[in-house]
Coordinates of C-alpha atoms in Angstrom, one line a residue:
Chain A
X1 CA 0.5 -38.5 13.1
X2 CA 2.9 -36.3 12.3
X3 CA 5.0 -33.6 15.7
X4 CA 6.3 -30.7 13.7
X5 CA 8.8 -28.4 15.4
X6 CA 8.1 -25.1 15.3
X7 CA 9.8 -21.5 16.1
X8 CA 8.2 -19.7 19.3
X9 CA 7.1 -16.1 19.5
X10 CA 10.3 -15.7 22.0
X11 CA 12.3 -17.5 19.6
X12 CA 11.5 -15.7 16.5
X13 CA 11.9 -12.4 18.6
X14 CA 15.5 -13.4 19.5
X15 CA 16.1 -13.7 15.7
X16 CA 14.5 -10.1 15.1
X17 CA 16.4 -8.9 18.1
X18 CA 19.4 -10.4 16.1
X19 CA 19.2 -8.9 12.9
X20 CA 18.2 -5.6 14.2
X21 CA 21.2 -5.1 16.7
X22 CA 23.7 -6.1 13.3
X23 CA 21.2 -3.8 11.1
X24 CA 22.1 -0.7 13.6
X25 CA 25.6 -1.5 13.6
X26 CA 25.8 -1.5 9.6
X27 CA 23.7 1.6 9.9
X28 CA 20.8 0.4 8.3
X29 CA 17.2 0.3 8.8
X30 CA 15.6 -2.8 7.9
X31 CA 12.5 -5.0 7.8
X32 CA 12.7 -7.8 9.6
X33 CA 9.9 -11.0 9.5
X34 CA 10.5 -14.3 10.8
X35 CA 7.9 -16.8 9.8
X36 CA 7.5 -20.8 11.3
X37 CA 8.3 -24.2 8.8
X38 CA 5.0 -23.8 7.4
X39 CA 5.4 -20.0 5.8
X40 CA 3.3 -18.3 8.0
X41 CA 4.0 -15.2 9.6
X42 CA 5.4 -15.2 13.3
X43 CA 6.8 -11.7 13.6
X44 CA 7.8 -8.6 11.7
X45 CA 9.4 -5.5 12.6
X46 CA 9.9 -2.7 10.1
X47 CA 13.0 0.0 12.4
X48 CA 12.5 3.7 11.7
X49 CA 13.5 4.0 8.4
X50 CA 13.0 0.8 6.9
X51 CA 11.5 0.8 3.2
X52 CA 7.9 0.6 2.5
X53 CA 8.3 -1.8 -0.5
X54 CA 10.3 -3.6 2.0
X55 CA 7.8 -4.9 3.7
X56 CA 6.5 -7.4 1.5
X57 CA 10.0 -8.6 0.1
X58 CA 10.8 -9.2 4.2
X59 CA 8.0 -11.4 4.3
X60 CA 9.1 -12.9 1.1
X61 CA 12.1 -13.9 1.4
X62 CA 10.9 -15.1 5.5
X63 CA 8.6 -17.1 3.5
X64 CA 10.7 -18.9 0.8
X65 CA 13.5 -19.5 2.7
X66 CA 11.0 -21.1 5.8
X67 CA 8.7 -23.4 3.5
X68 CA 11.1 -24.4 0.7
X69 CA 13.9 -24.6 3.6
X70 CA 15.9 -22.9 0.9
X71 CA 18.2 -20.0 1.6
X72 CA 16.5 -16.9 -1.4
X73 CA 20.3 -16.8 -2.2
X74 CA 20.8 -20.3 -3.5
X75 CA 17.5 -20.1 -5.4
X76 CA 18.9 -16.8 -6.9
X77 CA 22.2 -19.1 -8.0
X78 CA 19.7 -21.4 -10.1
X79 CA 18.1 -18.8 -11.5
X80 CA 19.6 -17.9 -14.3
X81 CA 17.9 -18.3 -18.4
X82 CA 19.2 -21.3 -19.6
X83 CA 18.9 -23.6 -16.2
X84 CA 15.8 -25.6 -15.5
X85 CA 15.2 -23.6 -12.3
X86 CA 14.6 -20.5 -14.1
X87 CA 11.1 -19.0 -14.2
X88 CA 10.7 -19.8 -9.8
X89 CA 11.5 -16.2 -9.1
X90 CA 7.7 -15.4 -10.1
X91 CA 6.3 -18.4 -8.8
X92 CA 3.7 -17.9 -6.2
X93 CA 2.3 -14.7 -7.6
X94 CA 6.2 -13.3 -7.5
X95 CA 6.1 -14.7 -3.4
X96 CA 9.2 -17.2 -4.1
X97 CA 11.7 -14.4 -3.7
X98 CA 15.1 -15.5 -4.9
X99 CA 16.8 -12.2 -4.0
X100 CA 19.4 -12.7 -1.4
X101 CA 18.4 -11.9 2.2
X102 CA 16.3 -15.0 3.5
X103 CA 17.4 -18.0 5.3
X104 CA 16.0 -21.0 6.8
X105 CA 16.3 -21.4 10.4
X106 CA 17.6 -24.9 11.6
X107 CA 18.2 -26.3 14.8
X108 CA 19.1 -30.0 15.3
X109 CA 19.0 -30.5 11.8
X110 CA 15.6 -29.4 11.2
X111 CA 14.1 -27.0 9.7
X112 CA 11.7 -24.6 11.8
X113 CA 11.0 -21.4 10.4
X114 CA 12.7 -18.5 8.2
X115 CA 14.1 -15.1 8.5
X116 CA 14.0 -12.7 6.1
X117 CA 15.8 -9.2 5.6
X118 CA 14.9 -6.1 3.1
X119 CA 16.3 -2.5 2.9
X120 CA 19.6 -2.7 2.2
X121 CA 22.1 -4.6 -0.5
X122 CA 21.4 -8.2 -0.7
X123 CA 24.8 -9.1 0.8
X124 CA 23.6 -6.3 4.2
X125 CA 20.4 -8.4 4.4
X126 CA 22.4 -11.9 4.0
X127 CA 24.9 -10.6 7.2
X128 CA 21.8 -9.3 9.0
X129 CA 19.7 -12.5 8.6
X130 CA 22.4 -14.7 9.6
X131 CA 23.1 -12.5 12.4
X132 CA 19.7 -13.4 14.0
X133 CA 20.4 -17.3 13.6
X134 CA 23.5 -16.5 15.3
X135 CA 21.9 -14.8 18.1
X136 CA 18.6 -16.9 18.6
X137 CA 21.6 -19.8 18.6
X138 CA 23.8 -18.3 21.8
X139 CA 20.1 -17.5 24.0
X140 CA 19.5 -21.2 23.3
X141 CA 22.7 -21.7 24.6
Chain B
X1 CA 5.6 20.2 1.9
X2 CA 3.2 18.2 4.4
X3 CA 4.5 17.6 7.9
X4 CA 2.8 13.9 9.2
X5 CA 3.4 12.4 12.9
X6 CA 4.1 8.7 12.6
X7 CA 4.3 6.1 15.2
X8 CA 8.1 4.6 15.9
X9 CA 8.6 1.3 16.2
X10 CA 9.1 1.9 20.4
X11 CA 6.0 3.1 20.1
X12 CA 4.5 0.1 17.9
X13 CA 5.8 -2.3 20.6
X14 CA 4.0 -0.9 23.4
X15 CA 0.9 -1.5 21.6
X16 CA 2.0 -4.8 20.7
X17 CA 2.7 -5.2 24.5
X18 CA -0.4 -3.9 25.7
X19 CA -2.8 -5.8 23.3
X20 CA -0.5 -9.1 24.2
X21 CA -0.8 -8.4 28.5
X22 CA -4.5 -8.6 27.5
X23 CA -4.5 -11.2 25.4
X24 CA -2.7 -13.6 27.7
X25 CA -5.0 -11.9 30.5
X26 CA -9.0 -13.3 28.8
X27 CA -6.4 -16.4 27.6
X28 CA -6.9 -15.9 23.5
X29 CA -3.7 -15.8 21.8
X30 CA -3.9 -12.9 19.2
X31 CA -2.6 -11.8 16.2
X32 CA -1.6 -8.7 16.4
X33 CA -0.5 -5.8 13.7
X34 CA 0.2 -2.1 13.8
X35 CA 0.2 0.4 11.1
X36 CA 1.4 3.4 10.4
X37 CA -1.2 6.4 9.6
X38 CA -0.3 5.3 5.6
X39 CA -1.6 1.9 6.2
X40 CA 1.8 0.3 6.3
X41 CA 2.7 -2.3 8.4
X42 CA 5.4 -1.3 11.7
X43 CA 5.1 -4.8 13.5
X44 CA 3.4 -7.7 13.6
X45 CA 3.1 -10.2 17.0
X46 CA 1.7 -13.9 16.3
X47 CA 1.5 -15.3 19.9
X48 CA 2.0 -18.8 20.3
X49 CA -1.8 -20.3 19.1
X50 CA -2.3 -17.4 17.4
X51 CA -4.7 -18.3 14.4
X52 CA -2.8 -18.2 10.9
X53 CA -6.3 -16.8 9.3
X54 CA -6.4 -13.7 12.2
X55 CA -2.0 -13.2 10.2
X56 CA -3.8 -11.4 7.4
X57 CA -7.2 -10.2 9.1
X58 CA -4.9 -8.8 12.1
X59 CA -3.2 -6.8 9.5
X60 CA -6.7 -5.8 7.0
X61 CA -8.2 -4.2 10.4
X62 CA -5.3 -2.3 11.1
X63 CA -4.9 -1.6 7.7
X64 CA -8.2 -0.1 7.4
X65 CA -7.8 1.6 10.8
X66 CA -4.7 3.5 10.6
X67 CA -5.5 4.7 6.7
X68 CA -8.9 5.2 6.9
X69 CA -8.8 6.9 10.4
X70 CA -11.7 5.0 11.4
X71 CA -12.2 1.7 13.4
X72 CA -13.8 -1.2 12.0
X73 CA -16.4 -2.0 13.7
X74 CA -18.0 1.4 12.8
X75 CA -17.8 0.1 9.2
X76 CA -19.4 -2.7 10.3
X77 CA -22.2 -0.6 11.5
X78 CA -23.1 1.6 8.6
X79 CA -22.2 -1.9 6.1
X80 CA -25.5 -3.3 6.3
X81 CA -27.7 -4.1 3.2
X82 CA -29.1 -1.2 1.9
X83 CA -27.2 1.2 3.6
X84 CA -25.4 3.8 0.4
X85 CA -21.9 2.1 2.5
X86 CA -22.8 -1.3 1.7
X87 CA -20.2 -3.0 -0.3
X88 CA -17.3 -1.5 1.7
X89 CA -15.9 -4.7 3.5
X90 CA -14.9 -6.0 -0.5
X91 CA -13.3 -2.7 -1.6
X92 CA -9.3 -2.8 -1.9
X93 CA -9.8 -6.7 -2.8
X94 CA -11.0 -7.2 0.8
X95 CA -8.1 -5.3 2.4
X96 CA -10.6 -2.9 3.7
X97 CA -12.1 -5.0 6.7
X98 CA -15.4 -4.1 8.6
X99 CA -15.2 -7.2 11.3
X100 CA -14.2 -5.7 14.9
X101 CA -10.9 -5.4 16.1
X102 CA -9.3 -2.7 14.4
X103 CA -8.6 0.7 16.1
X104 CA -7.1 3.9 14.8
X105 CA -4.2 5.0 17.1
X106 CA -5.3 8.6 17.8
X107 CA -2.0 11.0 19.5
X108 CA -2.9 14.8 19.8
X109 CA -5.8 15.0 17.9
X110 CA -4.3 13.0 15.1
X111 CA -4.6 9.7 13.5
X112 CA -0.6 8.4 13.4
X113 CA -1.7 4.6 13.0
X114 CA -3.5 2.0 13.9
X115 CA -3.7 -1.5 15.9
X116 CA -5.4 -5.0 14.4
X117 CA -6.4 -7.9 16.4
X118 CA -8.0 -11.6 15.5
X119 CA -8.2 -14.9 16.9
X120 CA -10.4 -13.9 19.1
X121 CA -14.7 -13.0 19.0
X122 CA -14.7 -9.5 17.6
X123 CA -15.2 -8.2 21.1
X124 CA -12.3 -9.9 22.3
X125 CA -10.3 -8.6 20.1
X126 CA -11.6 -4.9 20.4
X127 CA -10.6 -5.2 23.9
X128 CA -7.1 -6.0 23.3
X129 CA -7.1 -3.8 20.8
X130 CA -8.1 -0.8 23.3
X131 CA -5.8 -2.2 25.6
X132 CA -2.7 -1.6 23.5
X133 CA -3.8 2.0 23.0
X134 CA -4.3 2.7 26.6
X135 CA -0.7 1.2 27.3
X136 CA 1.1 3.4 24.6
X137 CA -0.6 6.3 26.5
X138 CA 0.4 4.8 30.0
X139 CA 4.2 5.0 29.0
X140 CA 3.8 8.3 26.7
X141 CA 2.8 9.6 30.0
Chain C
X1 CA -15.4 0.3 -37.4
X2 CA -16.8 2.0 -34.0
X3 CA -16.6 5.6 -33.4
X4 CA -16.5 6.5 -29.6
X5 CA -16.7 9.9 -27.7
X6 CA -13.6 9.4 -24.8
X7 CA -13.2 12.4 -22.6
X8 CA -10.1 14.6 -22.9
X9 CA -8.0 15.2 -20.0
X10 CA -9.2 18.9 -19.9
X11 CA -12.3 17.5 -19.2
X12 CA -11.2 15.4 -16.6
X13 CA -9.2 18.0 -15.0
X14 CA -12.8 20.4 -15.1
X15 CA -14.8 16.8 -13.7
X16 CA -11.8 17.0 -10.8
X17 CA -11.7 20.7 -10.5
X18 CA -15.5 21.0 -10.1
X19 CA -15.5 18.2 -7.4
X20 CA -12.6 19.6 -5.6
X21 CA -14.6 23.1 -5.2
X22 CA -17.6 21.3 -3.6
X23 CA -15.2 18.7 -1.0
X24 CA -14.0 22.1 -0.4
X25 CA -16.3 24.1 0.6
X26 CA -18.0 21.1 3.2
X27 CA -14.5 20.8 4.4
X28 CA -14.0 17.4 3.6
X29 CA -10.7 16.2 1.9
X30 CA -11.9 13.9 -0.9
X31 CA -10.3 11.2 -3.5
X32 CA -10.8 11.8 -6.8
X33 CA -11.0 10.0 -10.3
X34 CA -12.1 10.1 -13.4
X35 CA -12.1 7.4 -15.8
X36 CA -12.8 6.8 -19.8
X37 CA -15.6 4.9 -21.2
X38 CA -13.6 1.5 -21.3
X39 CA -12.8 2.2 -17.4
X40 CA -9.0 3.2 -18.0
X41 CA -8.2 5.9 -15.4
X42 CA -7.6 9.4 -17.2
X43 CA -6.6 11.4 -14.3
X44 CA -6.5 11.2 -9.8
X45 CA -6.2 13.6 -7.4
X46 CA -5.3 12.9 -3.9
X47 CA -6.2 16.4 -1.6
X48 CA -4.0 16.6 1.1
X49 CA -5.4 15.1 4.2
X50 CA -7.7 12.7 1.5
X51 CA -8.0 8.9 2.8
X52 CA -4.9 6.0 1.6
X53 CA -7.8 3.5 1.6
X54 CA -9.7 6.2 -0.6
X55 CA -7.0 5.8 -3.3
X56 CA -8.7 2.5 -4.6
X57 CA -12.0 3.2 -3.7
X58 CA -12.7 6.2 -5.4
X59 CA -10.9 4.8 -8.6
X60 CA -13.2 1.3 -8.2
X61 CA -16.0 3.9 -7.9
X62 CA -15.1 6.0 -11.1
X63 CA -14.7 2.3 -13.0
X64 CA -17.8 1.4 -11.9
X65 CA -19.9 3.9 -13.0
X66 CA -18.0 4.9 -16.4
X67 CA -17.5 0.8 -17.3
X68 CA -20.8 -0.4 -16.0
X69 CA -22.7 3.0 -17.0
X70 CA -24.4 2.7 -14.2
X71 CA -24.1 4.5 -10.7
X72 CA -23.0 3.1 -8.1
X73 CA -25.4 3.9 -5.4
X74 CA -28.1 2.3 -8.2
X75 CA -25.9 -0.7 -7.9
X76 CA -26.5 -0.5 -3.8
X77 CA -30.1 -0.7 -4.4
X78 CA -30.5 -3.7 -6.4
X79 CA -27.5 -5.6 -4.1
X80 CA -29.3 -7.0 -1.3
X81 CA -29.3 -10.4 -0.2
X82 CA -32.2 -11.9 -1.5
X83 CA -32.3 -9.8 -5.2
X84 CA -30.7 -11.9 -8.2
X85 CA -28.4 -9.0 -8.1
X86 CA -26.9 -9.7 -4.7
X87 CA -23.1 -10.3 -4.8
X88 CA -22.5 -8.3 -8.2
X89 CA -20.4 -6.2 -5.2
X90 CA -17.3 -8.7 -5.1
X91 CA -17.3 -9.3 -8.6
X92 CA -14.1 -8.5 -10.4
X93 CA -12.0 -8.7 -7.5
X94 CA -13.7 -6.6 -5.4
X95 CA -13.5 -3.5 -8.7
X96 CA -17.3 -3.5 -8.7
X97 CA -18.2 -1.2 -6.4
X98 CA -21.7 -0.4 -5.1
X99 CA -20.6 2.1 -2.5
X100 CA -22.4 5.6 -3.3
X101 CA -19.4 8.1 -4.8
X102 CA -19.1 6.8 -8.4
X103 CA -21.2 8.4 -11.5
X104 CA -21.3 8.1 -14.7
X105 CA -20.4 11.5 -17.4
X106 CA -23.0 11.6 -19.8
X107 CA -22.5 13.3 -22.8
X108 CA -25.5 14.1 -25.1
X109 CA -27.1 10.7 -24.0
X110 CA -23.6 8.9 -24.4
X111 CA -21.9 8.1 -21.4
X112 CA -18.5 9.1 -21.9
X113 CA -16.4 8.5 -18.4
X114 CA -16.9 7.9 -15.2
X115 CA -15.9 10.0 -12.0
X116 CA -15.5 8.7 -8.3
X117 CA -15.3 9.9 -5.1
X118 CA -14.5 8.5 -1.9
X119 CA -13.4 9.9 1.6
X120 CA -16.4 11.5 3.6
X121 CA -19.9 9.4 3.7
X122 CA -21.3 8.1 0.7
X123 CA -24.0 11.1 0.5
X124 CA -20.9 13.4 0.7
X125 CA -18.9 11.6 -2.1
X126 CA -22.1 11.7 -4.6
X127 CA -22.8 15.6 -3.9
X128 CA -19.1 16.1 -5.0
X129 CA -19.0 13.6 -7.9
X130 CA -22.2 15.5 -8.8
X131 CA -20.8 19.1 -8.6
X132 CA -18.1 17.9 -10.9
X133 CA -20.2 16.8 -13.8
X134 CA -21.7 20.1 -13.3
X135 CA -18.8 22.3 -13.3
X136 CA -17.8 20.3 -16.5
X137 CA -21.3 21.0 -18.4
X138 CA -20.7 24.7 -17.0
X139 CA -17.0 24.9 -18.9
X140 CA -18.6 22.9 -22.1
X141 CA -20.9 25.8 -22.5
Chain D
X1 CA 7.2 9.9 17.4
X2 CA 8.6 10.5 14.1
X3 CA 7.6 13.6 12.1
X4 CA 8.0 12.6 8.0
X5 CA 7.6 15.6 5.0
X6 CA 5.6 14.6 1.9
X7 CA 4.8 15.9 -1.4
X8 CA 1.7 18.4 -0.9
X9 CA -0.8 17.9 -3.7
X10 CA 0.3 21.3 -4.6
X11 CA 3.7 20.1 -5.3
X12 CA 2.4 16.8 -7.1
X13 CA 0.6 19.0 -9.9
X14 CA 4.0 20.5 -10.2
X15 CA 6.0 17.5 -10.9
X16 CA 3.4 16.2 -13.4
X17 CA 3.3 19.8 -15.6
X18 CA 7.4 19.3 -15.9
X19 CA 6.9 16.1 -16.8
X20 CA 3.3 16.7 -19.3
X21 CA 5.9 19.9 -20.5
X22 CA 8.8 17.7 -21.6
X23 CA 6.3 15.2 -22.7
X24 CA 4.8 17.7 -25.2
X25 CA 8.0 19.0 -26.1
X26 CA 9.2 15.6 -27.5
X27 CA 5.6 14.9 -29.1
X28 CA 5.2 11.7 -27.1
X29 CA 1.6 11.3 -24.8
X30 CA 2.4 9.8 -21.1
X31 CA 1.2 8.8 -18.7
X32 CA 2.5 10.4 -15.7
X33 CA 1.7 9.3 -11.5
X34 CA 3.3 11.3 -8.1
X35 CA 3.7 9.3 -5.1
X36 CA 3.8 10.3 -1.9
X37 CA 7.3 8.9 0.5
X38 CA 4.9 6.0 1.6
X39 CA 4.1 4.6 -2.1
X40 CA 0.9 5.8 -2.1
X41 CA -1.2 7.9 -5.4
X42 CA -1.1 11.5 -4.6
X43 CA -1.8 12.3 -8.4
X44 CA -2.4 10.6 -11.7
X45 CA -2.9 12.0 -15.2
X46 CA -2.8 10.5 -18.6
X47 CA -2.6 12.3 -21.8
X48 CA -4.3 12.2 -24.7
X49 CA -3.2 9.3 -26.0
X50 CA -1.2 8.4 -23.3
X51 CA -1.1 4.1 -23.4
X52 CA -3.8 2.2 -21.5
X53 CA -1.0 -0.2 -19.8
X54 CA 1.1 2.8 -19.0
X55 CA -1.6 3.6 -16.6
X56 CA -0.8 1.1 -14.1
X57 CA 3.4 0.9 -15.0
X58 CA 3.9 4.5 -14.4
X59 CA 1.8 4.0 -11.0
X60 CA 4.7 1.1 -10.4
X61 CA 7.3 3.2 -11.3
X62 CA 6.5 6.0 -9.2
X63 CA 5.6 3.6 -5.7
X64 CA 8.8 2.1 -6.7
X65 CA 10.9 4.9 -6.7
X66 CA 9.4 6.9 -3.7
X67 CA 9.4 3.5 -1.3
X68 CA 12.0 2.7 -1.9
X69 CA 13.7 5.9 -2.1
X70 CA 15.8 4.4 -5.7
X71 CA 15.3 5.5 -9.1
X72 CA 13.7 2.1 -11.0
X73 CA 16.8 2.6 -13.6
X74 CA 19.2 1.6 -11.0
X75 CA 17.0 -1.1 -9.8
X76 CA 17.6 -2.2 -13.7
X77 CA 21.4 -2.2 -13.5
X78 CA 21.1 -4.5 -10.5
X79 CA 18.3 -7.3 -12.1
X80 CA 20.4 -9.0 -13.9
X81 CA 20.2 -13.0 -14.1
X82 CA 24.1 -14.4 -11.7
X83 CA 23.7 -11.2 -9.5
X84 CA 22.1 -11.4 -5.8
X85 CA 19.3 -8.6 -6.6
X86 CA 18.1 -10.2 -9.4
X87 CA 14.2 -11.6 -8.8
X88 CA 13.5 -8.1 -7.3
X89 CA 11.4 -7.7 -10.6
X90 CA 8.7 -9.2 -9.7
X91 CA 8.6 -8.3 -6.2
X92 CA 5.2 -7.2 -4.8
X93 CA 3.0 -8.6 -7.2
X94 CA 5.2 -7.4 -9.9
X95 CA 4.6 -3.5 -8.6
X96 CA 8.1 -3.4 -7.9
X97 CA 9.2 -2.1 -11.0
X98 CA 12.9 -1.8 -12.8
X99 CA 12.3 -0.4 -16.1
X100 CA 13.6 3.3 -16.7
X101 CA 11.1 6.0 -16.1
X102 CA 10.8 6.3 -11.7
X103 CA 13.0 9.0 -9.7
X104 CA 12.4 9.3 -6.3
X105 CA 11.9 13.3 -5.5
X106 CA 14.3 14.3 -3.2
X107 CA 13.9 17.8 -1.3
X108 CA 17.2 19.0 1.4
X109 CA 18.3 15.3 1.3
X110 CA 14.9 13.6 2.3
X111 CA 12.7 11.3 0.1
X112 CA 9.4 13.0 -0.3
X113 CA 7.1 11.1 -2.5
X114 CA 8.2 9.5 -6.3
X115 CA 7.3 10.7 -10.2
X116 CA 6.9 7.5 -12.8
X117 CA 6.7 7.8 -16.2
X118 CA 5.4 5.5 -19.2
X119 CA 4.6 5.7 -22.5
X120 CA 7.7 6.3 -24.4
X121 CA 11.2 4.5 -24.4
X122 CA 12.4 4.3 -21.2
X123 CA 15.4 6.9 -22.1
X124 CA 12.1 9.6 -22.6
X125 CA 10.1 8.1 -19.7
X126 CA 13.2 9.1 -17.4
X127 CA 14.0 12.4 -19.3
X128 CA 10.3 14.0 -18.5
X129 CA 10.4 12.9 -14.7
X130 CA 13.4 14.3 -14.3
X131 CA 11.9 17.3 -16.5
X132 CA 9.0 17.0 -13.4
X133 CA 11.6 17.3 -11.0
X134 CA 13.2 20.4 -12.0
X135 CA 10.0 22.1 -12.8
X136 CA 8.9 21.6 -9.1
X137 CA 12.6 22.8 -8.1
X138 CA 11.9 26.0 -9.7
X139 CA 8.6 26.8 -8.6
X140 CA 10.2 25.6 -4.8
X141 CA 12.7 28.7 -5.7

């Protein structure tokens, strides 16, 4: 038998709680989803004035980064024509997202779930995802 | 030019937090989704136990709720065989959903969204779903 | 070689006008489509105040009727459970729709498009659908 | 509650006669689709002769361009293969779409809905929405 660890609803809104304080200080509306190690969906939060097409590539890149424990960005590095990787950004219907913006969440070495940002540059929803890892980190002292 | 009311994402919480008080009240953890009155999603609340089927059906009812201004289980009562609406709960690849649960959030006359439930029986989760509706009203005052 | 009669887009825009007229005057704000005889969408119109989950549906109705030649409240008839033609509703992904709202154009005994409606009940979607094939035979002299 | 402006259907046939206009004037048939700021079909019309897979790329261009409030073309500069956006092609099922030909519609400073274009290169695909654009400008006064 296998004991999985797995993100709470508390701990998945500290990460949304997170990104979204570091999104308002960059002045930028985001979506926000958070899924557990398996892919699934935990929470999502779309702030007033977040993009519509957003919504999905939040998810997305929550996804990817959660159940290939894979931050989108690194996938994005191997994805180039020529490299044996290329061709994963439309795996999965086009749900392996390898634009920047989604990282795995880890805590004592394991990965338990995956946050993923959309709305603004890649590099805004890199700082803005990380921002919630840093956060969930300090309430779980 | 069209002027639309919209629910903010404040305002997507307290349904959130009114369908959840519920929720932990008849002991069913709930997926829970809100919509805004295009159909697109504002938040999204998997409560710990939350079913990962009820992720997407959460989301289909209020989906189908917000953008078609009509809740669910009243499709479910005219989709019967034979009725000229039969056929409904497979249009929009099964997006549309007809199983109970999903409510159109209704401010001032108007249709600015709408709240999803599952995990639950189809009553249970039209209970909740009421329940967030009556709490957004509560703290609208 | 084939030789097929394809509606124009004048004629589309008289099928859409025609339909308009009628949602109009029973006050309901309707979807609209027309299609070609191969099911291709010519032309759409959304009124304002006309359903988001409409969008598809009317357009699944319009295919429907134009590609199947066929209505589709004939289609509702024959699907019930129990008649070998049960289940033709979630064929194609859900495109086949038997929903009342979708008819075909027929053209001195060829059918030629389709048109579909979709926002008020399924009797009020086929009156419409059928005051724009009239309006059309009306402009065709 | 937040109060959002959208394209009226009104304004949607305006953007699409600039656009058919242009379209005329440079002898190529289009296919041309108005979204409203939420991605979704306000209007659709394809010309005679307007390509069969435009129908459903011109849709893409348009939901891409009026949710997320950027012109596909820029999209384009930023999906190439070493840089952090690139993947967002075939975001969203593949709707997300950077080819040349979407423009967001912009009225005093807000995103209102989104004009795609396909059928021609996408240098003339981007010349008659912004040809749809102006039109609607000048009937706005």
């Amino acid at each position: 038998m296998l004991t999985i660890k797995r993100l709470s609803i508390d701990e998945a809104h500290h990460l949304i709680t997170g990104a979204r304080l570091k999104a308002e200080e960059i002045g930028v509306p985001m979506c926000i989803a958070v899924v557990d190690e398996s892919g699934n969906l935990i929470a999502f939060e779309r702030m007033n004035g977040g993009k519509v097409t957003s919504i999905t590539i939040a998810q997305d890149k929550a996804f990817t980064a959660g159940a290939a424990r894979k931050a989108t960005h690194e996938y994005n590095k191997a994805c180039v024509p020529g490299n044996l990787a290329f061709g994963i950004h439309t795996a999965i219907g086009g749900r392996l997202c390898v634009v920047g913006g989604g990282l795995p969440v880890t805590i004592d070495g394991e990965v338990v779930g995956g946050i993923g940002l959309s709305s603004g540059t890649p590099d805004q929803d890199m700082v803005c995802a990380q921002a919630g890892i840093d956060y969930l980190q300090q309430q779980m002292g």
